[in-house]
Coordinates of C-alpha atoms and ligand atoms in Angstrom, one line a residue:
X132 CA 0.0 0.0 0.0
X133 CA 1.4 3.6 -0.8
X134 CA 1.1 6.1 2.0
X135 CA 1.3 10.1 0.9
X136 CA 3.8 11.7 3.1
X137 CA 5.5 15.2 2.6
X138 CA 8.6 14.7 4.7
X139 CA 11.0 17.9 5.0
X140 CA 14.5 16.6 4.9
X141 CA 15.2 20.3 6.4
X142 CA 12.7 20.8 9.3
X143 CA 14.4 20.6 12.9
X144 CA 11.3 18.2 13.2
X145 CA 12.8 14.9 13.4
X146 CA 12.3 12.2 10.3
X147 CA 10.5 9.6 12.7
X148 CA 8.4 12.3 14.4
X149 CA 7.2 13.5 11.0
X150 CA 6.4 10.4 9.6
X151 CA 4.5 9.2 13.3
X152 CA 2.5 12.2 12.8
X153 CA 1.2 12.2 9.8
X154 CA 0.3 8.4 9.6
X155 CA -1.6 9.3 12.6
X156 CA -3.5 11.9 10.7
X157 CA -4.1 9.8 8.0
X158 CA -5.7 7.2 10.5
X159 CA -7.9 9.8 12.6
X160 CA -9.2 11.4 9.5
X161 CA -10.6 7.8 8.3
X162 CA -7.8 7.7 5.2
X163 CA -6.2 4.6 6.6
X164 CA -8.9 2.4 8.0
X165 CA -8.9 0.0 10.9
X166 CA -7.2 -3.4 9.5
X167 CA -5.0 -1.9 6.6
X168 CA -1.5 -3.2 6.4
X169 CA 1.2 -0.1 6.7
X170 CA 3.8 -0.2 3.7
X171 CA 7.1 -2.5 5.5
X172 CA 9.4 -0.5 7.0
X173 CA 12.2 -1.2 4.2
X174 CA 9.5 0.2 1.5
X175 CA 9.0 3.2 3.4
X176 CA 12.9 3.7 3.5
X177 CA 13.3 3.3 0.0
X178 CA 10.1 5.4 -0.9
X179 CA 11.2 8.3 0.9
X180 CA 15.3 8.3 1.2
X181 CA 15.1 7.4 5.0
X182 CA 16.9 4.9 7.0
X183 CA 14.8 1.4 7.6
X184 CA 15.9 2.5 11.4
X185 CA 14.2 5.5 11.5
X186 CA 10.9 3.8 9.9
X187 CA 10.9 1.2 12.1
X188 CA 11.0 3.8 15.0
X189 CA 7.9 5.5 14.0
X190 CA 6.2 2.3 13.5
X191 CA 7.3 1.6 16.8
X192 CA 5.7 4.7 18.6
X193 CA 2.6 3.9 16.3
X194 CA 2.4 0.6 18.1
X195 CA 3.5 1.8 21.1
X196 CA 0.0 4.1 21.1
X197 CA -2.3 1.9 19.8
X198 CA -2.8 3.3 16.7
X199 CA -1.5 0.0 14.9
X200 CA -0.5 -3.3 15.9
X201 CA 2.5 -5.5 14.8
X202 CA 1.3 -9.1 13.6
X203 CA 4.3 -10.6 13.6
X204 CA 5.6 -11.7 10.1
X205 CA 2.5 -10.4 8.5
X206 CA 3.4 -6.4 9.3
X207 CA 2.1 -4.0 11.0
X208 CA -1.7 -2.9 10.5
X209 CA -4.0 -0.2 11.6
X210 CA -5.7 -1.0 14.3
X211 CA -9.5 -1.8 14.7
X212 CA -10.6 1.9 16.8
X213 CA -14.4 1.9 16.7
X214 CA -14.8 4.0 13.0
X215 CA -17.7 5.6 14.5
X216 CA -15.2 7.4 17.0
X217 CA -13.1 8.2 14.1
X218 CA -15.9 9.7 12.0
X219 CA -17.2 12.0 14.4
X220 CA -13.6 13.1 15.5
X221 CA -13.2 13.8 12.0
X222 CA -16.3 15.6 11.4
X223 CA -15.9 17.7 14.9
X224 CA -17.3 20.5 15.5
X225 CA -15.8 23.7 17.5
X226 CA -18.2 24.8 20.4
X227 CA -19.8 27.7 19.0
X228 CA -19.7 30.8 20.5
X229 CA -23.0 30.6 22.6
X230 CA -21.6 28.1 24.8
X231 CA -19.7 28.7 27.8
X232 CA -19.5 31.8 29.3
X233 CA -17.2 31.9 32.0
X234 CA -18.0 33.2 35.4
X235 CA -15.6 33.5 38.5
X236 CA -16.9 31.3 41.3
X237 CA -17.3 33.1 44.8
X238 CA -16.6 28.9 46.5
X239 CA -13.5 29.3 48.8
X240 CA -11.6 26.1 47.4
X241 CA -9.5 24.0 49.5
X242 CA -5.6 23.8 48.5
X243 CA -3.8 20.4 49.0
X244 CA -1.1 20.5 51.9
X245 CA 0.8 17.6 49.8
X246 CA 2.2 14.9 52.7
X247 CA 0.4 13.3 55.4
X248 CA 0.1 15.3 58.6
X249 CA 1.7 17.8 57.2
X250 CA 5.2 16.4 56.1
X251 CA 6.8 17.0 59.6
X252 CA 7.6 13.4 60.7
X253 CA 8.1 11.4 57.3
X254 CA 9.9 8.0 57.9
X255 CA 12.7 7.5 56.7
X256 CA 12.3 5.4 53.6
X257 CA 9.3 6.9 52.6
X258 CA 7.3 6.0 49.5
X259 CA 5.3 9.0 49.5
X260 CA 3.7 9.9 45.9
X261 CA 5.1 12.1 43.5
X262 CA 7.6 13.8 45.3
X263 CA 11.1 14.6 43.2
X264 CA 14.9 14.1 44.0
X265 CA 15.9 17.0 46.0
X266 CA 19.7 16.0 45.2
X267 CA 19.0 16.0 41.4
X268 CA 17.6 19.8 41.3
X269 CA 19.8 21.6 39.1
X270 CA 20.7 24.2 41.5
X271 CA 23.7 25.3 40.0
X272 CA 22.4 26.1 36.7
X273 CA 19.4 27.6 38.5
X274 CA 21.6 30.0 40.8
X275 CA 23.5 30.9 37.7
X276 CA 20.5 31.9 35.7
X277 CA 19.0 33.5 38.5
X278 CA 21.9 35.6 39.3
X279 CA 22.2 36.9 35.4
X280 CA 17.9 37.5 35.8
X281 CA 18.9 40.1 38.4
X282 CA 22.0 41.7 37.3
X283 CA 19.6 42.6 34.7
X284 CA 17.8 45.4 37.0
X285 CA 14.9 45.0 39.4
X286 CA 12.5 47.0 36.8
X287 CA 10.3 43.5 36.6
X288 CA 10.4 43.2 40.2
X289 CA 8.6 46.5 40.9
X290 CA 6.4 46.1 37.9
X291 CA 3.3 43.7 37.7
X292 CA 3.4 41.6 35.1
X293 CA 1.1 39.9 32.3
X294 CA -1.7 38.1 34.7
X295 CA -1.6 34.9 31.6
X296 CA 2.3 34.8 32.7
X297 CA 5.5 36.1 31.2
X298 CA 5.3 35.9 27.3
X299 CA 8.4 33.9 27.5
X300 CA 7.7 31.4 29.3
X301 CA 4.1 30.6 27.7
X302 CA 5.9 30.2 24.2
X303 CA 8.5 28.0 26.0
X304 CA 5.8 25.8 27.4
X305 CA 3.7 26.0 24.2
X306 CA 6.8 24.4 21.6
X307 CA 7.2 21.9 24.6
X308 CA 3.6 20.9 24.7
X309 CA 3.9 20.6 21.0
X310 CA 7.4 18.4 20.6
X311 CA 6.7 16.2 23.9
X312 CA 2.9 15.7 23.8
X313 CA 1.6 16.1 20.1
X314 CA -0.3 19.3 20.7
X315 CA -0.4 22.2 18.4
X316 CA -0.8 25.3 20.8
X317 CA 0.5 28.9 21.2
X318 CA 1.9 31.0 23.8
X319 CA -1.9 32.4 23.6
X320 CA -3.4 29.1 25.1
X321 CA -1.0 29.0 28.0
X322 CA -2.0 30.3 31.5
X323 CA 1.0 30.3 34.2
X324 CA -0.5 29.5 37.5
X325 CA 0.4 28.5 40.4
X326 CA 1.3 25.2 40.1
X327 CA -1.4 22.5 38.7
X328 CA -3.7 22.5 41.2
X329 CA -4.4 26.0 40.5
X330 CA -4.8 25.2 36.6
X331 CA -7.6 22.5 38.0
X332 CA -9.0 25.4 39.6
X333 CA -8.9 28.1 36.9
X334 CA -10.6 25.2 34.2
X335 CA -13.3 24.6 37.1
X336 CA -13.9 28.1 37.2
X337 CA -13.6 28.9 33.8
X338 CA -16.6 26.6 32.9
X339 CA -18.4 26.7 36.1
X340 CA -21.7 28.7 34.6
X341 CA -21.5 25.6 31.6
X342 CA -21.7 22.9 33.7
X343 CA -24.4 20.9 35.0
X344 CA -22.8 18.3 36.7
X345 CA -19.3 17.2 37.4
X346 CA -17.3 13.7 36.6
X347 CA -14.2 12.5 38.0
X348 CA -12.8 9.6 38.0
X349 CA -12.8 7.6 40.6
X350 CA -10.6 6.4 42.4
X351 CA -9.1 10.3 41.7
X352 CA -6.6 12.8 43.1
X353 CA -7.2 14.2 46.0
X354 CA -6.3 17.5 45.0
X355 CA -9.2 17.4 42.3
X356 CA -11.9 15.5 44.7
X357 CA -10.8 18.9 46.7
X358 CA -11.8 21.4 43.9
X359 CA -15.4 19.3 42.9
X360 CA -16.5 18.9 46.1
X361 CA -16.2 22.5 46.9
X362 CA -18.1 23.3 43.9
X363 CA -22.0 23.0 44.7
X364 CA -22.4 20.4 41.6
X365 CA -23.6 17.0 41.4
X366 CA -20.6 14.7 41.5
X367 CA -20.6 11.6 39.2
X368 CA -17.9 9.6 39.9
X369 CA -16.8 7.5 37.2
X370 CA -14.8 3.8 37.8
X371 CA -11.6 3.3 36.2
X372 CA -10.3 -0.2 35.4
X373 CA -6.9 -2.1 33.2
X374 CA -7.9 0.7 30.1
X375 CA -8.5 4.0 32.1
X376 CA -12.1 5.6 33.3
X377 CA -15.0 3.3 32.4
X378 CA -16.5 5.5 29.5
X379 CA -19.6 3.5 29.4
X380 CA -20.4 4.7 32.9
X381 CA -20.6 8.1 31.7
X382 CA -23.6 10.5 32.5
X383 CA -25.9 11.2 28.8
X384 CA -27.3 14.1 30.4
X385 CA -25.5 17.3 28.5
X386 CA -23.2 20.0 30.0
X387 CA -20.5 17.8 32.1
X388 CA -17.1 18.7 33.4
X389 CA -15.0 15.8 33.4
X390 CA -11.7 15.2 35.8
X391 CA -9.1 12.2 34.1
X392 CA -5.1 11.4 34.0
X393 CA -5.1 9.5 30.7
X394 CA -1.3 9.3 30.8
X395 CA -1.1 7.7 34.3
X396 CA -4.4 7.6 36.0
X397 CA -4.1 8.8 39.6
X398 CA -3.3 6.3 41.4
X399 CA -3.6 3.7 39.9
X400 CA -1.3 4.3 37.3
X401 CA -3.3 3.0 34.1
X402 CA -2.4 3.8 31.3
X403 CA -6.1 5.0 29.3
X404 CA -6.1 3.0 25.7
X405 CA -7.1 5.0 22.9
X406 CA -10.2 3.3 22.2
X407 CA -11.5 5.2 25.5
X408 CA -9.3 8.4 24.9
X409 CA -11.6 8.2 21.1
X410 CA -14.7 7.7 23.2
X411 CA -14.3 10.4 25.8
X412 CA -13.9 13.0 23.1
X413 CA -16.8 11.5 21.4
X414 CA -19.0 11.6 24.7
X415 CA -18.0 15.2 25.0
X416 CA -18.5 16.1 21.5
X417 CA -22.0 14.4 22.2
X418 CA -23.0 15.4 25.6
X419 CA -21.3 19.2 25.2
X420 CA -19.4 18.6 27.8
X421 CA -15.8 19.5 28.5
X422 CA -13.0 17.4 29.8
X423 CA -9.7 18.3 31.7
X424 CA -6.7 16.4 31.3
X425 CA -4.2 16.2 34.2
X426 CA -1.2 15.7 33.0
X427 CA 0.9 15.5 35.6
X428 CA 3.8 13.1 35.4
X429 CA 3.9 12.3 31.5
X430 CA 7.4 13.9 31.2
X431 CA 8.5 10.6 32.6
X432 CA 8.2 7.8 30.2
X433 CA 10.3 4.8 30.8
X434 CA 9.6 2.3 28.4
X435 CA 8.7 3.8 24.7
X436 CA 8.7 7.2 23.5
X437 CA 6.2 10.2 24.8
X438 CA 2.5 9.6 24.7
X439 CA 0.4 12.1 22.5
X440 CA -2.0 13.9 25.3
X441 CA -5.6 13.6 25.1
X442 CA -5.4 17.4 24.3
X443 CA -3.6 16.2 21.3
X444 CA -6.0 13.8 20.1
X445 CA -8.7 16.8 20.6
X446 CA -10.4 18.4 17.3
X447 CA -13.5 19.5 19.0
X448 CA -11.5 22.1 21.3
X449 CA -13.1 20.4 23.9
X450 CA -10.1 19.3 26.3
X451 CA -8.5 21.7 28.6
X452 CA -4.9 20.8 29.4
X453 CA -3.5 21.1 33.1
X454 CA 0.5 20.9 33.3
X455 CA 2.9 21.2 36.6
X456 CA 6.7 21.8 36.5
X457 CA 6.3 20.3 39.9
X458 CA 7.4 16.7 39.7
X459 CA 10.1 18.0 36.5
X460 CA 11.8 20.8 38.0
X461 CA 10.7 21.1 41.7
X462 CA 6.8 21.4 44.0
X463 CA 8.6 24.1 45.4
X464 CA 8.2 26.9 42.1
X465 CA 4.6 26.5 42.4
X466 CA 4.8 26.7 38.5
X467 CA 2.2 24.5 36.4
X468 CA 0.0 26.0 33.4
X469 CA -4.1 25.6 31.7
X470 CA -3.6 25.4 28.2
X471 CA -7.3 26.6 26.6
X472 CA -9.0 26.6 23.7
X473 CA -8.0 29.7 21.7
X474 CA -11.5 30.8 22.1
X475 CA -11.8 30.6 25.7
X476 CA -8.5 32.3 26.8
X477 CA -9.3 35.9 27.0
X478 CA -12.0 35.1 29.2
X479 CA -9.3 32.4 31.4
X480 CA -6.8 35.8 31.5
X481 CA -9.1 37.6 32.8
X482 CA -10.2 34.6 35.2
X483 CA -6.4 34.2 36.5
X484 CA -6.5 38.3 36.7
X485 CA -8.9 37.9 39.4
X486 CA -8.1 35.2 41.0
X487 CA -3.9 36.5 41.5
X488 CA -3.1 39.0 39.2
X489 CA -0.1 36.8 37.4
X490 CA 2.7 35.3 39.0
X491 CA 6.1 36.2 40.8
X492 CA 8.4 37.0 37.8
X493 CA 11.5 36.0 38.6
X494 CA 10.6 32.2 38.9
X495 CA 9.0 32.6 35.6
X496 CA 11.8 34.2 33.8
X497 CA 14.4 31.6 35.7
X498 CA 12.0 29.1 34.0
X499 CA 11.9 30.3 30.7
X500 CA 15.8 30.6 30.1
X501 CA 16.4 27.0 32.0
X502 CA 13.9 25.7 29.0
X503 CA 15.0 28.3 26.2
X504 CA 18.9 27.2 26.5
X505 CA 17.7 23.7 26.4
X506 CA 18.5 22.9 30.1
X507 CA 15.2 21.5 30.8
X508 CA 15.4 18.9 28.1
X509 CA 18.9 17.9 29.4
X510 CA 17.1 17.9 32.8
X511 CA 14.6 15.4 32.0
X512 CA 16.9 12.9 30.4
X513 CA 19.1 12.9 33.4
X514 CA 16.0 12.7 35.6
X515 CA 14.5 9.6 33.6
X516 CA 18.0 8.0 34.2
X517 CA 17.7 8.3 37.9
X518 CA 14.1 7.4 38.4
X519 CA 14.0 4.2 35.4
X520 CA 16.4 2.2 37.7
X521 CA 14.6 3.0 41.1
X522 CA 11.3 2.1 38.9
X523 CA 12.9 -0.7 38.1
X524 CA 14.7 -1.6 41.5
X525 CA 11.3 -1.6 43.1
X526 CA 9.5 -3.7 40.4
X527 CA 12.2 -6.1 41.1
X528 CA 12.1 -6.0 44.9
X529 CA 8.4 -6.6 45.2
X530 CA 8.8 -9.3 42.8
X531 CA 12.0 -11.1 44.5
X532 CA 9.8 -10.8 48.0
X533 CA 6.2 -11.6 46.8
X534 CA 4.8 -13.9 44.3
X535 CA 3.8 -12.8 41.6
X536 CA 2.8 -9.3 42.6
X537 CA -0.2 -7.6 40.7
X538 CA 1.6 -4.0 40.2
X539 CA 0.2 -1.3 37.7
X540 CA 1.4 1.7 36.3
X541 CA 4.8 1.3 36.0
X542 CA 5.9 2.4 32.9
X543 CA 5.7 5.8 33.8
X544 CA 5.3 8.4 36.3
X545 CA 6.9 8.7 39.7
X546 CA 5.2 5.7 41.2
X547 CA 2.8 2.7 40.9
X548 CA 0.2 0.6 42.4
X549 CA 0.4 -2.9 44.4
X550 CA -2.6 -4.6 44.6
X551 CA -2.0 -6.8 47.6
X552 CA -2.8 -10.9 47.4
X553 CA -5.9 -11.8 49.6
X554 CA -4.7 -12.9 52.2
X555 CA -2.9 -9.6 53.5
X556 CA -3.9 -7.3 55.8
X557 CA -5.8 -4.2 54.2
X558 CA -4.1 -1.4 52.8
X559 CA -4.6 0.8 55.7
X560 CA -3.1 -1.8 58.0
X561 CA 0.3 -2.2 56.1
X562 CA 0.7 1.5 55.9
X563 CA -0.1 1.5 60.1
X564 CA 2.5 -1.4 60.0
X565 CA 4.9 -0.2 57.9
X566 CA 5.4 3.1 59.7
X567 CA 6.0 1.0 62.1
X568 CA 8.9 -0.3 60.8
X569 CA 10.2 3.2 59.5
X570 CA 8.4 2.7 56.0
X571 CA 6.3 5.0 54.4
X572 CA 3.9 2.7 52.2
X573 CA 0.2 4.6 51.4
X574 CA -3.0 2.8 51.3
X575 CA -4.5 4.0 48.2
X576 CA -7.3 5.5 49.8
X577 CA -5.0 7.6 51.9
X578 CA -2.6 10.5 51.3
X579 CA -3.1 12.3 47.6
X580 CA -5.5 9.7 46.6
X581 CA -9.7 10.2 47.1
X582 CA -12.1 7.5 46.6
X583 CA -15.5 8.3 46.3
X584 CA -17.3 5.1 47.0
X585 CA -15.1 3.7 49.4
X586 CA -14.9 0.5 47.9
X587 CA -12.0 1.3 45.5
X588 CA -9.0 -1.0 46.4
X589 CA -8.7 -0.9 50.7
X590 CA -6.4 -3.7 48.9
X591 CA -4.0 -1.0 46.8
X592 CA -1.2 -0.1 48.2
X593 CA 0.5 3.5 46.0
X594 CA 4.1 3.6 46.1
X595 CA 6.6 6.7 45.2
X596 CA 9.7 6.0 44.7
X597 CA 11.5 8.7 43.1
X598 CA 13.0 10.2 46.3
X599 CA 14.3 6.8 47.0
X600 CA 17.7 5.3 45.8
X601 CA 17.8 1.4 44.7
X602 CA 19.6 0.6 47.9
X603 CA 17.2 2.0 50.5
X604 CA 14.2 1.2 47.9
X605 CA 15.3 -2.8 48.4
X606 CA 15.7 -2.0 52.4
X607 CA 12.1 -0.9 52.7
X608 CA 10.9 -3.9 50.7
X609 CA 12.6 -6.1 52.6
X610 CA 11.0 -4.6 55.8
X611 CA 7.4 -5.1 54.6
X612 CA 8.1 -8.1 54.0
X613 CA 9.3 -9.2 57.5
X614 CA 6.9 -7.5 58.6
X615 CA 4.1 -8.9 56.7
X616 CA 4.9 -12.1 57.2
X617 CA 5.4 -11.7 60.9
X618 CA 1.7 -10.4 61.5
X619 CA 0.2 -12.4 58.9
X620 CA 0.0 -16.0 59.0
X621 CA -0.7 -17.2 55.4
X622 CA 2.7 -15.4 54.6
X623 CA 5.4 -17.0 54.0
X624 CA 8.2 -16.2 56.2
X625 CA 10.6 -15.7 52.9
X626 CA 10.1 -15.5 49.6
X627 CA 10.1 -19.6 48.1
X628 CA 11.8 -17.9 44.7
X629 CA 15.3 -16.1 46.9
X630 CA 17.4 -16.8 49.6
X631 CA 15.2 -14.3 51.5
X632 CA 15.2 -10.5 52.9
X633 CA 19.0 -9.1 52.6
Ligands
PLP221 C1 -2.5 13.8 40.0 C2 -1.9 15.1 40.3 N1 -2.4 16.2 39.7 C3 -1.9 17.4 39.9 C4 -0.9 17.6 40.8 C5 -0.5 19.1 40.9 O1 0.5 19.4 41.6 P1 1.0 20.9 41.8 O2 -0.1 21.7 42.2 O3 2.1 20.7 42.9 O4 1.6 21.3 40.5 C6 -0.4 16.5 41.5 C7 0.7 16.7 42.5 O5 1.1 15.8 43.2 C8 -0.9 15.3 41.2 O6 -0.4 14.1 41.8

């Protein structure tokens, strides 16, 4: 089969990014159908002057997003989204002008303090979600950049500054969004705010006098349940399971808000397939409703290339993006960003003009040089190289101490999910037990997890662990284990598979 491309040779756009994207296009506008083979990689080379490497790579991150499948010998071939989804992303509509109007909200809403009880007595091998390697701040280059930023003149410190954020830094974050998360926005999409929980809040706000009802997914962020349940809406909480949120549990009645993490659900990790991702923005398209994404941890992808955001997928304009610098660069800047729909961002200025009148200008400006002179994308790869291998010492700790433990969301993010065997205490016990022992293990429905219902997972245990090193991340393994198996009798005192806890 021939496939049209129009690859530049020239563009600082890689080859394999190029050729990923536009297959993609050719698949969501309904040109390549669910079940047609792909050209082989060594055709595609040929055809267009590229190496079969560089093929094989964007076939690769096709695969890798469920956009086609390899059948072994046979190639690789599009695979089978519903074609209804495709037709009506195709066909999309933007929300006409009538539709939201936004309107400040006068609801005090709650901020997240971040640690339990406050962070004062952590233990010391603590697997406490989502928080970053203090060693691995780049301090130096920070100081240096800093120190520049005010040998400058102090005219920025006495002056206020745009309340949408420093020009800058919104174009920085915009050709970000666009290389690492398939998104085509511009610096006027991008709202600085103070960190992402104040983007949750700005969306909320934004399209509080459009919504009806509100959806989140359940179990959910705490930071989020926060926000919605300080909003004087009707909360549908929506299960998630192995693909993301349950789409088929979503409300038909129009005008919803809808809370997910497609890239790595909170907490559970999962990863959302793009069978739901094509049915979410089908439900909103349907239901005129509006989603936000929280995309909190995607800068950290261990095992394939970056995922394109729901955001990216969006045609409809219907998917408001909320970003955070504060697991990349540090909690600390209280830096994140709402990117909007073109159409709605005046109105979100204003909104964030209300609500804090912009942000503190020097963090901003430090920000936007440590990403303009391509420090933050040095920062990142070093970062993934610190955190894959205490990902991966933990993934091999649990499974040299338990059998066969059922662990989700691994592949990316700053921490995943152990469902504990029957047979174990409850969630809440361990993390009682473990602190115990000088462990910091969280119950899933503790900490910076909410669940609704209170049935999700008293059998989930969420683990952090990219403030741990390997060494003390196999130390506190080994102590839950001793200590499970000297409270619990259908434990075995060592693992059968090792020599036992070292
Ligand atoms: C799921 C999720 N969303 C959003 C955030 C936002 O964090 P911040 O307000 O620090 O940027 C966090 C922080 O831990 C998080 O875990």
């Amino acid at each position: 089969m021939e496939l049209t491309l129009a690859l530049d040779h020239g563009s600082s756009r890689s080859l394999q990014a190029q050729i990923f994207e536009q297959v993609r296009a050719l698949i969501l506008d309904g040109r390549l159908r669910a079940g047609m083979a792909l050209p082989p990689s060594r055709l595609l080379a040929e055809r267009f002057g590229i190496s079969r490497n560089t093929a094989l790579i964007a076939y690769e991150r096709l695969i890798s997003e469920g956009y086609a499948e390899a059948r072994g010998t046979a190639g690789v071939y599009v695979t089978s989204i519903p074609p209804d989804a495709l037709i009506l992303i195709r066909n999309a509509r933007r929300p006409d002008a009538s539709g939201p109007t936004p309107e400040a909200s006068s609801e005090p809403l709650l901020c997240f303090a971040g640690a339990p009880g406050g962070g004062g007595d952590r233990p010391a091998l603590d697997f406490w979600v989502g928080r970053s390697d203090a060693a691995s701040f780049p301090l130096k280059t920070w100081r240096r950049i800093v120190n520049r930023l005010l040998s400058g003149g102090s005219g920025y410190l006495t002056d206020y500054g745009d309340p949408a954020g420093l020009p800058e830094l919104r174009r920085a974050i915009a050709d970000h969004l666009g290389r690492a998360r398939g998104m085509t926005v511009t610096e006027d999409q991008i709202i600085v705010t103070a960190g992402g929980q104040e983007a949750l809040n700005l969306v909320l706000n934004l399209l509080q006098s459009h919504t009806r009802q509100l959806c989140i997914e359940n179990p959910c962020y705490l930071g989020a349940s926060m926000l919605f349940s300080g909003a004087s809406l009707a909360i549908h909480p929506i299960p998630v399971d192995e693909e993301g949120i349950r789409t088929d549990r979503l409300p038909t009645a129009r005008g919803s808000l809808l809370y997910v993490t497609p890239s790595h659900q909170f907490p559970t990790g999962v990863l959302m397939t793009l069978a739901r991702r094509l049915a979410l923005l089908r439900w909103a398209e349907e239901t005129d409703s509006f989603i936000v994404e929280d995309d909190y941890d995607s800068d950290f992808r261990y095992d394939g290339p970056p995922l394109t955001s729901l955001a990216g997928l969006d045609r409809s304009r219907r998917v408001f993006y909320a970003g955070t610098f504060s697991k990349s660069v540090g909690a600390g800047l209280r830096i994140g960003f709402a990117a909007t729909p073109r159409l709605m961002w005046d109105d979100a200025r204003l909104l964030k003009a209300r609500m804090s009148n912009g942000q503190s200008w020097l963090e901003q400006a430090a920000l936007a040089a440590f990403i303009n002179e391509g420090h933050f994308d040095r920062h990142l790869r070093r970062l993934r190289q610190v955190y894959k291998p205490r990902r991966d010492a933990l993934v091999a700790a649990l499974n040299e101490q338990f059998d066969a433990p059922r662990i989700s969301g691994a592949d990316s993010g700053l921490h995943l999910a152990w469902r504990l065997p029957r047979g174990f205490p409850s969630a809440r016990e361990v993390q009682v037990l473990a602190r115990e022992v000088g462990v910091g293990a969280y119950a899933l429905s503790s900490g910076a997890a909410f669940d609704f219902t209170g049935e999700a997972a008293e059998d989930t245990l969420v683990l952090g662990y990219s403030s741990l090193d390997e060494r003390q991340i196999a130390a506190a393994v080994s102590k839950l284990r001793l200590m499970l198996s000297s409270t619990a009798a259908s434990i075995p005192p060592f693992p059968q598979s090792s020599s036992g806890p070292r």
